[in-house]
mmCIF file of C-alpha atoms in Angstrom:
data_model
loop_
_atom_site.group_PDB
_atom_site.id
_atom_site.type_symbol
_atom_site.label_atom_id
_atom_site.label_comp_id
_atom_site.label_asym_id
_atom_site.label_seq_id
_atom_site.Cartn_x
_atom_site.Cartn_y
_atom_site.Cartn_z
ATOM 1 C CA MET A 1 -2.674 39.527 -18.218
ATOM 2 C CA THR A 2 -0.991 39.212 -14.453
ATOM 3 C CA PHE A 3 0.821 37.327 -12.218
ATOM 4 C CA LYS A 4 -2.631 36.650 -10.180
ATOM 5 C CA GLN A 5 -4.876 35.780 -13.470
ATOM 6 C CA PHE A 6 -2.489 33.074 -14.977
ATOM 7 C CA TYR A 7 -2.810 31.284 -11.587
ATOM 8 C CA LEU A 8 -6.751 31.455 -11.287
ATOM 9 C CA ILE A 9 -6.821 30.349 -15.466
ATOM 10 C CA SER A 10 -3.807 27.728 -14.573
ATOM 11 C CA LEU A 11 -6.453 26.371 -11.206
ATOM 12 C CA PHE A 12 -10.139 26.516 -12.912
ATOM 13 C CA GLY A 13 -7.489 24.257 -16.278
ATOM 14 C CA ILE A 14 -6.272 21.816 -14.069
ATOM 15 C CA THR A 15 -9.263 21.231 -11.724
ATOM 16 C CA CYS A 16 -12.435 21.549 -14.952
ATOM 17 C CA LEU A 17 -10.482 18.578 -16.437
ATOM 18 C CA ALA A 18 -9.743 16.578 -13.165
ATOM 19 C CA GLY A 19 -13.799 17.282 -11.842
ATOM 20 C CA THR A 20 -14.511 16.085 -15.602
ATOM 21 C CA TYR A 21 -12.796 12.731 -15.293
ATOM 22 C CA LEU A 22 -13.497 11.623 -12.340
ATOM 23 C CA LEU A 23 -17.403 13.192 -13.879
ATOM 24 C CA LEU A 24 -16.975 10.501 -16.447
ATOM 25 C CA LEU A 25 -15.613 7.949 -14.577
ATOM 26 C CA TRP A 26 -18.948 8.360 -12.207
ATOM 27 C CA LEU A 27 -21.212 8.245 -15.348
ATOM 28 C CA SER A 28 -19.663 4.984 -16.182
ATOM 29 C CA HIS A 29 -19.914 3.472 -13.273
ATOM 30 C CA SER A 30 -23.480 4.476 -12.660
ATOM 31 C CA LYS A 31 -25.193 1.624 -13.661
ATOM 32 C CA LYS A 32 -23.579 -0.483 -11.571
ATOM 33 C CA SER A 33 -24.830 0.648 -8.591
ATOM 34 C CA LYS A 34 -28.584 -0.425 -9.431
ATOM 35 C CA LEU A 35 -27.270 -3.689 -9.320
ATOM 36 C CA ASN A 36 -24.536 -3.595 -6.962
ATOM 37 C CA HIS A 37 -24.106 -1.693 -3.634
ATOM 38 C CA LEU A 38 -20.971 -1.622 -3.467
ATOM 39 C CA TYR A 39 -20.212 0.762 -6.236
ATOM 40 C CA LYS A 40 -23.251 2.899 -4.740
ATOM 41 C CA GLU A 41 -21.327 3.331 -1.295
ATOM 42 C CA VAL A 42 -18.402 4.392 -4.015
ATOM 43 C CA ASN A 43 -20.740 6.165 -6.111
ATOM 44 C CA GLN A 44 -22.324 8.018 -3.232
ATOM 45 C CA GLY A 45 -18.931 9.627 -2.513
ATOM 46 C CA LEU A 46 -17.675 10.461 -6.075
ATOM 47 C CA ILE A 47 -20.111 12.874 -6.881
ATOM 48 C CA PHE A 48 -19.483 15.011 -4.007
ATOM 49 C CA ILE A 49 -15.681 15.018 -4.482
ATOM 50 C CA VAL A 50 -16.229 16.229 -8.208
ATOM 51 C CA PHE A 51 -18.856 18.653 -6.355
ATOM 52 C CA ALA A 52 -15.988 19.712 -4.271
ATOM 53 C CA VAL A 53 -13.196 19.242 -7.020
ATOM 54 C CA PHE A 54 -15.244 21.686 -9.411
ATOM 55 C CA SER A 55 -16.383 24.241 -6.641
ATOM 56 C CA TRP A 56 -12.460 25.362 -7.018
ATOM 57 C CA SER A 57 -13.276 26.437 -11.383
ATOM 58 C CA ILE A 58 -16.014 27.653 -9.582
ATOM 59 C CA VAL A 59 -14.362 29.994 -7.061
ATOM 60 C CA SER A 60 -11.451 30.965 -10.018
ATOM 61 C CA VAL A 61 -13.672 31.847 -12.364
ATOM 62 C CA TYR A 62 -14.685 33.987 -9.779
ATOM 63 C CA LYS A 63 -11.975 35.188 -8.228
ATOM 64 C CA VAL A 64 -10.695 36.584 -12.255
ATOM 65 C CA PHE A 65 -13.809 38.612 -12.760
ATOM 66 C CA ASP A 66 -13.289 40.190 -9.620
ATOM 67 C CA LEU A 67 -9.783 41.132 -7.756
ATOM 68 C CA GLN A 68 -10.634 43.335 -4.751
ATOM 69 C CA GLU A 69 -9.869 40.542 -2.707
ATOM 70 C CA PHE A 70 -9.763 42.472 0.516
ATOM 71 C CA SER A 71 -12.818 44.255 0.195
ATOM 72 C CA PRO A 72 -16.139 43.146 2.481
ATOM 73 C CA SER A 73 -17.982 41.631 0.042
ATOM 74 C CA TYR A 74 -15.439 39.787 -2.086
ATOM 75 C CA LEU A 75 -13.697 38.678 1.215
ATOM 76 C CA ILE A 76 -16.998 37.177 2.586
ATOM 77 C CA ASN A 77 -18.009 34.866 -1.417
ATOM 78 C CA ASP A 78 -14.388 33.922 -1.409
ATOM 79 C CA ARG A 79 -15.014 32.288 2.590
ATOM 80 C CA ILE A 80 -18.798 31.210 1.338
ATOM 81 C CA LEU A 81 -17.266 29.357 -2.291
ATOM 82 C CA SER A 82 -14.847 28.369 0.363
ATOM 83 C CA SER A 83 -16.839 26.325 2.744
ATOM 84 C CA LEU A 84 -18.935 25.144 -0.015
ATOM 85 C CA ASN A 85 -15.447 22.767 -0.961
ATOM 86 C CA ASN A 86 -15.009 21.954 2.275
ATOM 87 C CA LEU A 87 -18.638 21.073 2.834
ATOM 88 C CA PHE A 88 -18.087 18.251 -0.161
ATOM 89 C CA PHE A 89 -15.292 16.914 1.248
ATOM 90 C CA PHE A 90 -16.159 16.129 4.091
ATOM 91 C CA LEU A 91 -19.649 14.211 3.320
ATOM 92 C CA SER A 92 -18.205 12.414 0.838
ATOM 93 C CA LEU A 93 -15.473 11.153 3.928
ATOM 94 C CA ALA A 94 -18.558 8.445 4.780
ATOM 95 C CA TYR A 95 -18.206 6.973 1.567
ATOM 96 C CA ILE A 96 -14.417 5.959 0.904
ATOM 97 C CA PRO A 97 -14.592 2.486 1.522
ATOM 98 C CA VAL A 98 -11.635 1.310 5.273
ATOM 99 C CA GLN A 99 -12.126 -1.354 6.713
ATOM 100 C CA LYS A 100 -10.175 -0.546 10.287
ATOM 101 C CA LYS A 101 -12.298 0.411 13.155
ATOM 102 C CA ASN A 102 -10.913 3.544 15.091
ATOM 103 C CA PHE A 103 -12.372 6.088 16.972
ATOM 104 C CA PHE A 104 -12.003 8.725 13.936
ATOM 105 C CA THR A 105 -13.545 5.878 11.171
ATOM 106 C CA SER A 106 -16.153 4.862 13.645
ATOM 107 C CA PHE A 107 -18.087 8.784 12.690
ATOM 108 C CA PHE A 108 -18.721 6.899 9.031
ATOM 109 C CA ILE A 109 -20.218 3.896 10.788
ATOM 110 C CA LYS A 110 -23.931 5.705 10.317
ATOM 111 C CA LYS A 111 -23.644 7.290 7.150
ATOM 112 C CA ASP A 112 -26.892 9.094 7.142
ATOM 113 C CA LYS A 113 -26.213 10.884 11.325
ATOM 114 C CA TRP A 114 -22.448 12.045 9.690
ATOM 115 C CA LEU A 115 -24.376 13.910 6.423
ATOM 116 C CA LEU A 116 -26.970 15.812 9.011
ATOM 117 C CA ASN A 117 -24.433 16.702 10.956
ATOM 118 C CA VAL A 118 -21.451 17.986 8.817
ATOM 119 C CA PHE A 119 -24.987 19.896 7.154
ATOM 120 C CA LEU A 120 -25.545 21.339 10.169
ATOM 121 C CA ILE A 121 -22.597 22.887 10.748
ATOM 122 C CA PHE A 122 -21.982 24.504 8.036
ATOM 123 C CA SER A 123 -25.044 25.682 7.696
ATOM 124 C CA VAL A 124 -24.287 27.393 10.691
ATOM 125 C CA VAL A 125 -20.744 28.632 9.344
ATOM 126 C CA ILE A 126 -22.381 29.955 6.143
ATOM 127 C CA THR A 127 -25.177 31.559 8.041
ATOM 128 C CA PHE A 128 -22.420 33.400 9.922
ATOM 129 C CA PHE A 129 -20.523 34.343 7.229
ATOM 130 C CA THR A 130 -23.723 35.470 5.520
ATOM 131 C CA ILE A 131 -24.418 38.029 8.394
ATOM 132 C CA THR A 132 -21.569 39.106 9.057
ATOM 133 C CA ASP A 133 -21.577 40.753 5.574
ATOM 134 C CA LYS A 134 -24.372 42.779 7.353
ATOM 135 C CA ILE A 135 -22.115 44.952 9.157
ATOM 136 C CA GLY A 136 -20.969 46.979 5.889
ATOM 137 C CA SER A 137 -19.046 50.085 7.328
ATOM 138 C CA HIS A 138 -18.180 48.121 10.643
ATOM 139 C CA PHE A 139 -16.454 45.628 8.969
ATOM 140 C CA ASN A 140 -12.555 45.850 10.350
ATOM 141 C CA LEU A 141 -9.257 44.134 10.695
ATOM 142 C CA LEU A 142 -10.743 42.191 13.076
ATOM 143 C CA ALA A 143 -13.489 40.908 11.940
ATOM 144 C CA ARG A 144 -11.562 39.665 9.034
ATOM 145 C CA VAL A 145 -9.100 37.840 11.170
ATOM 146 C CA ILE A 146 -12.032 36.102 12.494
ATOM 147 C CA ILE A 147 -13.757 35.192 8.889
ATOM 148 C CA ILE A 148 -10.253 34.277 7.314
ATOM 149 C CA SER A 149 -9.201 32.051 10.311
ATOM 150 C CA LEU A 150 -12.586 30.173 10.907
ATOM 151 C CA ASP A 151 -12.158 28.935 7.244
ATOM 152 C CA SER A 152 -8.869 28.314 7.373
ATOM 153 C CA ILE A 153 -9.535 26.218 10.479
ATOM 154 C CA PHE A 154 -12.315 24.244 8.969
ATOM 155 C CA SER A 155 -10.405 24.245 5.290
ATOM 156 C CA ILE A 156 -6.597 22.657 7.177
ATOM 157 C CA SER A 157 -9.429 20.028 9.123
ATOM 158 C CA CYS A 158 -11.018 18.767 5.695
ATOM 159 C CA LEU A 159 -7.884 18.378 4.452
ATOM 160 C CA PHE A 160 -6.031 16.182 7.100
ATOM 161 C CA ALA A 161 -9.159 13.984 7.548
ATOM 162 C CA ILE A 162 -9.528 13.208 4.663
ATOM 163 C CA GLY A 163 -6.347 12.689 4.319
ATOM 164 C CA TYR A 164 -6.179 10.135 7.015
ATOM 165 C CA VAL A 165 -8.665 8.404 5.498
ATOM 166 C CA LEU A 166 -6.848 8.527 2.734
ATOM 167 C CA TYR A 167 -4.095 7.019 3.612
ATOM 168 C CA ILE A 168 -5.742 3.849 5.144
ATOM 169 C CA SER A 169 -7.630 3.229 2.095
ATOM 170 C CA PHE A 170 -3.931 3.453 -0.436
ATOM 171 C CA SER A 171 -2.598 0.637 2.034
ATOM 172 C CA GLU A 172 -5.610 -1.430 1.713
ATOM 173 C CA LEU A 173 -6.149 -1.259 -1.727
ATOM 174 C CA GLY A 174 -2.091 -2.177 -1.209
ATOM 175 C CA PHE A 175 -0.165 0.801 -2.137
ATOM 176 C CA ASN A 176 3.842 0.339 -0.142
ATOM 177 C CA LYS A 177 5.351 2.984 2.273
ATOM 178 C CA PRO A 178 7.054 5.140 -0.395
ATOM 179 C CA ILE A 179 2.644 5.916 -1.728
ATOM 180 C CA LEU A 180 2.122 6.571 1.429
ATOM 181 C CA THR A 181 4.531 8.850 2.279
ATOM 182 C CA TYR A 182 3.694 10.616 -0.835
ATOM 183 C CA LEU A 183 0.303 11.294 0.686
ATOM 184 C CA LYS A 184 1.791 12.485 3.480
ATOM 185 C CA ILE A 185 3.608 15.258 2.132
ATOM 186 C CA ILE A 186 1.537 16.179 -0.011
ATOM 187 C CA ILE A 187 -1.533 16.666 2.317
ATOM 188 C CA GLY A 188 1.356 18.600 5.178
ATOM 189 C CA LEU A 189 1.993 21.027 2.619
ATOM 190 C CA LEU A 190 -0.898 21.875 1.084
ATOM 191 C CA ALA A 191 -2.506 22.572 4.552
ATOM 192 C CA ALA A 192 0.518 24.560 5.141
ATOM 193 C CA THR A 193 -0.881 26.689 2.114
ATOM 194 C CA GLN A 194 -4.125 27.245 4.381
ATOM 195 C CA ILE A 195 -1.698 28.844 6.634
ATOM 196 C CA ILE A 196 0.049 31.138 4.949
ATOM 197 C CA LEU A 197 -1.934 32.425 1.542
ATOM 198 C CA PRO A 198 -4.525 33.104 4.420
ATOM 199 C CA LEU A 199 -2.501 35.630 6.161
ATOM 200 C CA SER A 200 -1.511 37.923 3.524
ATOM 201 C CA LYS A 201 -4.964 37.486 3.576
ATOM 202 C CA MET A 202 -4.988 39.528 6.868
ATOM 203 C CA ILE A 203 -1.694 42.112 6.838
ATOM 204 C CA PRO A 204 -1.521 42.824 3.035
ATOM 205 C CA GLY A 205 1.398 44.561 2.843
ATOM 206 C CA LEU A 206 3.883 42.276 5.246
ATOM 207 C CA LEU A 207 3.705 39.150 2.769
ATOM 208 C CA ASN A 208 3.615 40.856 -0.693
ATOM 209 C CA ASP A 209 6.514 39.390 -2.206
ATOM 210 C CA PHE A 210 5.910 36.147 -1.617
ATOM 211 C CA TYR A 211 2.354 36.541 -2.963
ATOM 212 C CA PRO A 212 3.739 34.769 -5.875
ATOM 213 C CA VAL A 213 5.419 32.003 -4.943
ATOM 214 C CA LEU A 214 3.053 30.851 -2.525
ATOM 215 C CA LEU A 215 0.699 30.436 -5.247
ATOM 216 C CA ALA A 216 3.148 28.692 -7.179
ATOM 217 C CA TRP A 217 3.405 26.446 -3.761
ATOM 218 C CA PHE A 218 -0.700 26.326 -4.021
ATOM 219 C CA ILE A 219 -0.777 25.243 -7.341
ATOM 220 C CA ILE A 220 1.737 22.659 -7.756
ATOM 221 C CA PHE A 221 0.566 21.182 -4.599
ATOM 222 C CA ILE A 222 -3.527 21.168 -5.012
ATOM 223 C CA SER A 223 -2.654 19.368 -8.030
ATOM 224 C CA GLN A 224 -1.351 17.047 -7.042
ATOM 225 C CA PHE A 225 -3.844 16.034 -4.433
ATOM 226 C CA ILE A 226 -6.428 15.982 -7.185
ATOM 227 C CA LEU A 227 -3.954 13.787 -9.337
ATOM 228 C CA LEU A 228 -4.023 11.550 -5.861
ATOM 229 C CA LEU A 229 -8.014 11.346 -5.709
ATOM 230 C CA VAL A 230 -8.216 9.901 -9.400
ATOM 231 C CA CYS A 231 -5.518 7.709 -9.089
ATOM 232 C CA TYR A 232 -7.018 6.677 -5.708
ATOM 233 C CA TYR A 233 -10.811 6.482 -7.884
ATOM 234 C CA SER A 234 -9.325 4.943 -11.088
ATOM 235 C CA VAL A 235 -7.851 1.976 -9.032
ATOM 236 C CA LEU A 236 -10.445 1.454 -6.559
ATOM 237 C CA TYR A 237 -12.395 0.636 -9.612
ATOM 238 C CA TYR A 238 -10.166 -1.023 -10.885
ATOM 239 C CA SER A 239 -9.738 -3.035 -7.848
ATOM 240 C CA TYR A 240 -13.462 -3.631 -7.643
ATOM 241 C CA ALA A 241 -13.841 -5.423 -10.835
ATOM 242 C CA ASN A 242 -11.363 -7.702 -10.101
ATOM 243 C CA ASN A 243 -12.433 -8.999 -7.505
ATOM 244 C CA LEU A 244 -15.827 -9.667 -8.589
ATOM 245 C CA LYS A 245 -14.694 -11.004 -11.397
ATOM 246 C CA ALA A 246 -12.594 -13.476 -9.487
ATOM 247 C CA ASP A 247 -15.722 -14.283 -6.936
ATOM 248 C CA THR A 248 -17.884 -14.530 -10.780
ATOM 249 C CA THR A 249 -15.073 -17.576 -12.032
ATOM 250 C CA THR A 250 -15.200 -19.616 -8.871
ATOM 251 C CA LEU A 251 -19.326 -19.684 -8.873
ATOM 252 C CA LYS A 252 -21.884 -20.162 -11.866
ATOM 253 C CA THR A 253 -23.337 -18.744 -14.563
ATOM 254 C CA PRO A 254 -26.084 -16.476 -13.456
ATOM 255 C CA ASN A 255 -30.259 -18.353 -14.256
ATOM 256 C CA ILE A 256 -31.722 -15.374 -16.667
ATOM 257 C CA ASN A 257 -34.938 -18.019 -16.293
ATOM 258 C CA ALA A 258 -34.472 -18.115 -12.388
ATOM 259 C CA HIS A 259 -38.000 -16.750 -10.199
ATOM 260 C CA GLU A 260 -38.433 -14.809 -7.368
ATOM 261 C CA ILE A 261 -38.242 -15.405 -3.755
ATOM 262 C CA ASN A 262 -40.923 -13.904 -2.361
ATOM 263 C CA GLU A 263 -40.156 -14.853 1.742
ATOM 264 C CA LEU A 264 -37.516 -16.406 3.484
ATOM 265 C CA LEU A 265 -38.646 -19.567 5.963
ATOM 266 C CA GLY A 266 -35.329 -21.702 7.190
ATOM 267 C CA ILE A 267 -31.589 -21.090 6.408
ATOM 268 C CA GLU A 268 -29.452 -23.973 7.104
ATOM 269 C CA ILE A 269 -25.606 -23.680 7.664
ATOM 270 C CA GLY A 270 -23.119 -27.211 7.343
ATOM 271 C CA TYR A 271 -20.605 -29.780 6.042
ATOM 272 C CA GLU A 272 -21.839 -33.040 4.839
ATOM 273 C CA LYS A 273 -19.041 -35.734 5.952
ATOM 274 C CA SER A 274 -20.020 -37.995 2.881
ATOM 275 C CA SER A 275 -20.372 -35.774 0.142
ATOM 276 C CA LYS A 276 -17.145 -33.608 1.449
ATOM 277 C CA GLN A 277 -19.363 -30.821 0.830
ATOM 278 C CA PHE A 278 -19.958 -27.073 2.407
ATOM 279 C CA TYR A 279 -23.319 -26.444 2.173
ATOM 280 C CA LEU A 280 -26.037 -23.618 2.041
ATOM 281 C CA SER A 281 -29.461 -24.932 2.328
ATOM 282 C CA LEU A 282 -32.380 -22.089 1.985
ATOM 283 C CA SER A 283 -36.031 -23.094 2.454
ATOM 284 C CA PHE A 284 -38.644 -20.031 1.104
ATOM 285 C CA LYS A 285 -42.079 -19.375 -0.895
ATOM 286 C CA ASP A 286 -41.370 -18.396 -4.259
ATOM 287 C CA GLN A 287 -43.462 -15.924 -6.731
ATOM 288 C CA PHE A 288 -46.689 -17.753 -6.611
ATOM 289 C CA ASN A 289 -46.272 -18.059 -3.016
ATOM 290 C CA LYS A 290 -45.470 -22.725 -3.164
ATOM 291 C CA GLN A 291 -42.673 -23.406 -0.370
ATOM 292 C CA GLN A 292 -39.462 -24.770 -1.606
ATOM 293 C CA LYS A 293 -36.216 -25.549 -1.050
ATOM 294 C CA GLU A 294 -33.216 -25.603 -2.718
ATOM 295 C CA ILE A 295 -29.249 -26.424 -1.339
ATOM 296 C CA ASN A 296 -26.173 -25.060 -3.069
ATOM 297 C CA GLU A 297 -23.466 -27.174 -2.225
ATOM 298 C CA ASN A 298 -20.182 -26.653 -2.157
ATOM 299 C CA PRO A 299 -16.399 -28.268 -2.046
ATOM 300 C CA LYS A 300 -14.315 -25.347 -1.205
ATOM 301 C CA LEU A 301 -15.146 -22.907 1.817
ATOM 302 C CA LEU A 302 -15.350 -19.408 0.582
ATOM 303 C CA GLN A 303 -15.227 -16.450 2.123
ATOM 304 C CA PRO A 304 -19.238 -16.137 1.070
ATOM 305 C CA LEU A 305 -19.860 -18.655 3.233
ATOM 306 C CA ILE A 306 -18.536 -18.186 5.766
ATOM 307 C CA TYR A 307 -20.118 -14.388 6.129
ATOM 308 C CA TRP A 308 -23.363 -16.614 5.716
ATOM 309 C CA VAL A 309 -22.110 -18.225 8.931
ATOM 310 C CA LEU A 310 -21.382 -15.247 10.841
ATOM 311 C CA PHE A 311 -24.894 -13.702 9.876
ATOM 312 C CA SER A 312 -26.342 -16.001 11.113
ATOM 313 C CA VAL A 313 -24.395 -16.673 14.482
ATOM 314 C CA ALA A 314 -25.048 -13.098 14.870
ATOM 315 C CA LYS A 315 -28.961 -13.123 14.471
ATOM 316 C CA LYS A 316 -29.209 -16.457 17.062
ATOM 317 C CA ASN A 317 -26.874 -14.260 19.400
ATOM 318 C CA ASN A 318 -28.927 -10.506 18.440
ATOM 319 C CA ALA A 319 -26.231 -9.032 18.196
ATOM 320 C CA MET A 320 -25.825 -6.461 14.568
ATOM 321 C CA LEU A 321 -23.366 -6.350 12.461
ATOM 322 C CA TYR A 322 -21.632 -3.487 11.662
ATOM 323 C CA HIS A 323 -18.737 -2.758 9.699
ATOM 324 C CA GLN A 324 -17.085 -0.738 6.696
ATOM 325 C CA ASP A 325 -16.560 -4.514 4.941
ATOM 326 C CA LEU A 326 -20.406 -5.180 4.712
ATOM 327 C CA ALA A 327 -21.068 -3.523 1.382
ATOM 328 C CA ILE A 328 -18.600 -6.214 -0.191
ATOM 329 C CA ALA A 329 -19.525 -8.935 1.917
ATOM 330 C CA LYS A 330 -23.870 -9.096 1.687
ATOM 331 C CA PHE A 331 -23.113 -8.747 -1.936
ATOM 332 C CA ARG A 332 -21.086 -11.350 -2.273
ATOM 333 C CA MET A 333 -23.440 -13.318 0.351
ATOM 334 C CA VAL A 334 -26.406 -12.568 -2.235
ATOM 335 C CA ASP A 335 -23.934 -13.529 -5.480
ATOM 336 C CA TYR A 336 -23.315 -16.482 -4.164
ATOM 337 C CA TRP A 337 -26.169 -17.594 -3.795
ATOM 338 C CA ASN A 338 -28.178 -16.675 -7.105
ATOM 339 C CA LYS A 339 -25.021 -18.225 -9.152
ATOM 340 C CA ASP A 340 -25.986 -21.048 -7.982
ATOM 341 C CA SER A 341 -30.359 -21.477 -7.732
ATOM 342 C CA ASN A 342 -33.004 -21.434 -9.827
ATOM 343 C CA TYR A 343 -34.581 -18.585 -7.474
ATOM 344 C CA LYS A 344 -33.201 -15.540 -6.886
ATOM 345 C CA LEU A 345 -32.385 -13.563 -3.468
ATOM 346 C CA SER A 346 -31.941 -10.131 -2.711
ATOM 347 C CA GLN A 347 -29.775 -8.160 -0.196
ATOM 348 C CA GLU A 348 -33.527 -6.248 0.988
ATOM 349 C CA LEU A 349 -35.528 -9.143 1.067
ATOM 350 C CA LEU A 350 -32.487 -11.296 3.818
ATOM 351 C CA PHE A 351 -31.324 -7.824 5.612
ATOM 352 C CA PHE A 352 -32.337 -6.058 7.393
ATOM 353 C CA ASN A 353 -30.915 -2.543 7.770
ATOM 354 C CA GLU A 354 -30.519 -0.050 11.147
ATOM 355 C CA SER A 355 -28.262 3.038 10.031
ATOM 356 C CA GLY A 356 -25.155 0.870 8.951
ATOM 357 C CA ASN A 357 -26.156 -1.767 11.278
ATOM 358 C CA PHE A 358 -27.370 -5.415 9.211
ATOM 359 C CA GLU A 359 -28.465 -8.098 10.336
ATOM 360 C CA PHE A 360 -30.767 -11.267 8.924
ATOM 361 C CA LYS A 361 -34.493 -10.253 8.553
ATOM 362 C CA ILE A 362 -35.310 -14.158 8.952
ATOM 363 C CA ASN A 363 -35.615 -14.756 12.554
ATOM 364 C CA GLY A 364 -33.320 -16.663 14.832
ATOM 365 C CA HIS A 365 -34.795 -20.311 15.396
ATOM 366 C CA ASP A 366 -35.105 -20.624 12.011
ATOM 367 C CA ILE A 367 -31.758 -20.931 10.819
ATOM 368 C CA ASN A 368 -29.598 -23.805 11.743
ATOM 369 C CA PHE A 369 -26.609 -25.545 11.541
ATOM 370 C CA ASN A 370 -25.587 -29.361 10.463
ATOM 371 C CA ASP A 371 -22.005 -30.347 12.219
ATOM 372 C CA PHE A 372 -21.397 -26.614 14.091
ATOM 373 C CA GLU A 373 -17.874 -27.437 15.881
ATOM 374 C CA PHE A 374 -16.761 -28.749 13.032
ATOM 375 C CA LEU A 375 -18.145 -25.260 11.177
ATOM 376 C CA LYS A 376 -15.679 -23.888 14.187
ATOM 377 C CA SER A 377 -12.799 -25.751 13.717
ATOM 378 C CA LYS A 378 -11.828 -23.419 10.324
ATOM 379 C CA SER A 379 -9.749 -21.027 10.838
ATOM 380 C CA PRO A 380 -10.758 -18.768 7.991
ATOM 381 C CA ILE A 381 -14.470 -19.026 10.026
ATOM 382 C CA LYS A 382 -12.838 -18.251 13.513
ATOM 383 C CA ASP A 383 -11.734 -15.135 11.986
ATOM 384 C CA ALA A 384 -14.078 -13.656 10.753
ATOM 385 C CA PHE A 385 -16.066 -13.762 14.147
ATOM 386 C CA LYS A 386 -12.416 -12.416 15.358
ATOM 387 C CA LYS A 387 -12.688 -9.382 12.837
ATOM 388 C CA HIS A 388 -16.454 -8.521 14.036
ATOM 389 C CA PHE A 389 -15.951 -9.235 17.873
ATOM 390 C CA ILE A 390 -17.097 -5.660 18.804
ATOM 391 C CA CYS A 391 -20.486 -6.262 17.315
ATOM 392 C CA PHE A 392 -21.185 -8.945 19.556
ATOM 393 C CA ILE A 393 -20.302 -7.449 23.288
ATOM 394 C CA SER A 394 -23.018 -5.591 25.121
ATOM 395 C CA ASN A 395 -23.805 -1.833 24.969
ATOM 396 C CA GLU A 396 -22.088 -1.983 28.313
ATOM 397 C CA ILE A 397 -19.529 -3.781 28.414
ATOM 398 C CA LYS A 398 -18.566 -1.580 25.661
ATOM 399 C CA ASN A 399 -19.295 1.719 27.045
ATOM 400 C CA THR A 400 -17.969 0.507 30.888
ATOM 401 C CA ALA A 401 -14.017 -0.907 29.182
ATOM 402 C CA GLN A 402 -13.956 2.575 26.700
ATOM 403 C CA LEU A 403 -13.773 0.105 23.515
ATOM 404 C CA ASN A 404 -14.658 3.207 21.562
ATOM 405 C CA ASN A 405 -10.817 3.057 21.584
ATOM 406 C CA LYS A 406 -8.755 0.768 19.288
ATOM 407 C CA LYS A 407 -6.282 0.414 21.606
ATOM 408 C CA ASN A 408 -8.948 -0.891 24.559
ATOM 409 C CA ALA A 409 -10.775 -2.640 21.464
ATOM 410 C CA ASP A 410 -7.673 -4.989 20.414
ATOM 411 C CA LYS A 411 -6.782 -5.786 24.239
ATOM 412 C CA TYR A 412 -9.902 -6.373 25.296
ATOM 413 C CA THR A 413 -10.567 -9.021 21.998
ATOM 414 C CA ALA A 414 -7.344 -10.706 22.694
ATOM 415 C CA ASP A 415 -8.333 -11.814 26.395
ATOM 416 C CA HIS A 416 -11.999 -12.366 25.802
ATOM 417 C CA PHE A 417 -12.327 -13.461 22.235
ATOM 418 C CA ASP A 418 -11.531 -17.288 22.815
ATOM 419 C CA ASP A 419 -13.408 -17.771 25.469
ATOM 420 C CA PHE A 420 -16.165 -15.823 23.473
ATOM 421 C CA TYR A 421 -16.014 -18.659 20.212
ATOM 422 C CA PHE A 422 -15.661 -21.335 22.532
ATOM 423 C CA ASN A 423 -19.007 -20.966 24.326
ATOM 424 C CA LEU A 424 -20.423 -19.945 20.975
#
């Protein structure tokens, strides 16, 4: 057995076992995605990660049976398989939950558009590789350099992109600085292999003596990168399970005999001073088309009710909300009502979705507040509006003030939010 064969078998073992674990993790939560939009989005991202990891397994099997790595057909097929790996990682970016809003993460707000653009770009790349295979005898060093360089650029870009998004998400999950630094080091060193290893393919004789060391370097850092993915999704699911469990402890056990709400007619949110209760009241038609009204009361201002206030004001101001945490918020809002009501509400009935921009389906004039000034005085409600302030700004102002830039957006929020909130 040669060193190269040992490396390929090791790569196959690491990626196949890790991919199998991630696939089992996905399967164990796939049923939840039918009931919970939060799990649905994470599961969509995880399945792309599974395909990406298994694509490394396919590459290793392919190379074991064809070690003529400087032939044109081998080189092109190898780059096509590598492009598929990058494709799946790029697709997964839109489904890694991050709350931080900046220029880069703004690309993922409209997920459908991101998926379409990624597929179009990689279709062009793979088509280029396929056409290159047809030049036959004209295949030379220059063509080989172009193909490998192009693939290396995409691979490095993919690693830095997914590394950056994972860095944000790790920090939002509460990981401390040493772990975040370790993640940056692993991504940086793995990206370096995408420069050095291709050089050995472009100029075979130059790095022959170092080639075994370079392969060992690659297998070490790719195994650590995959380990970080395994840890990330394990911790992410554990975190979601704990958050949902914590929410259910503050609310009543769901009523399994609850009827369905057929049409939402009105919303009222407020604070009743005599009973010292926050409340949410819905007017609606039930499944028999009979008009009903129910009130959900709670002495505490819970986070789901804060989002009911936020969405209600947004609807009255003709604003659509977008943010990475809305998947969790929307689930908790509906859950807040359903666990304390004899009538079930669904996200499909309550929300309108336009490519990741959400709003209530009910008309704004059918939404009312009781003692809104008291609600506004609560700092958690003010913080929620500040967090989503950008959604209430017109597109003309966003473009003029260049609010796609985080620094500009933060400055605009600091200068204008208080006036906006005062005049709500």
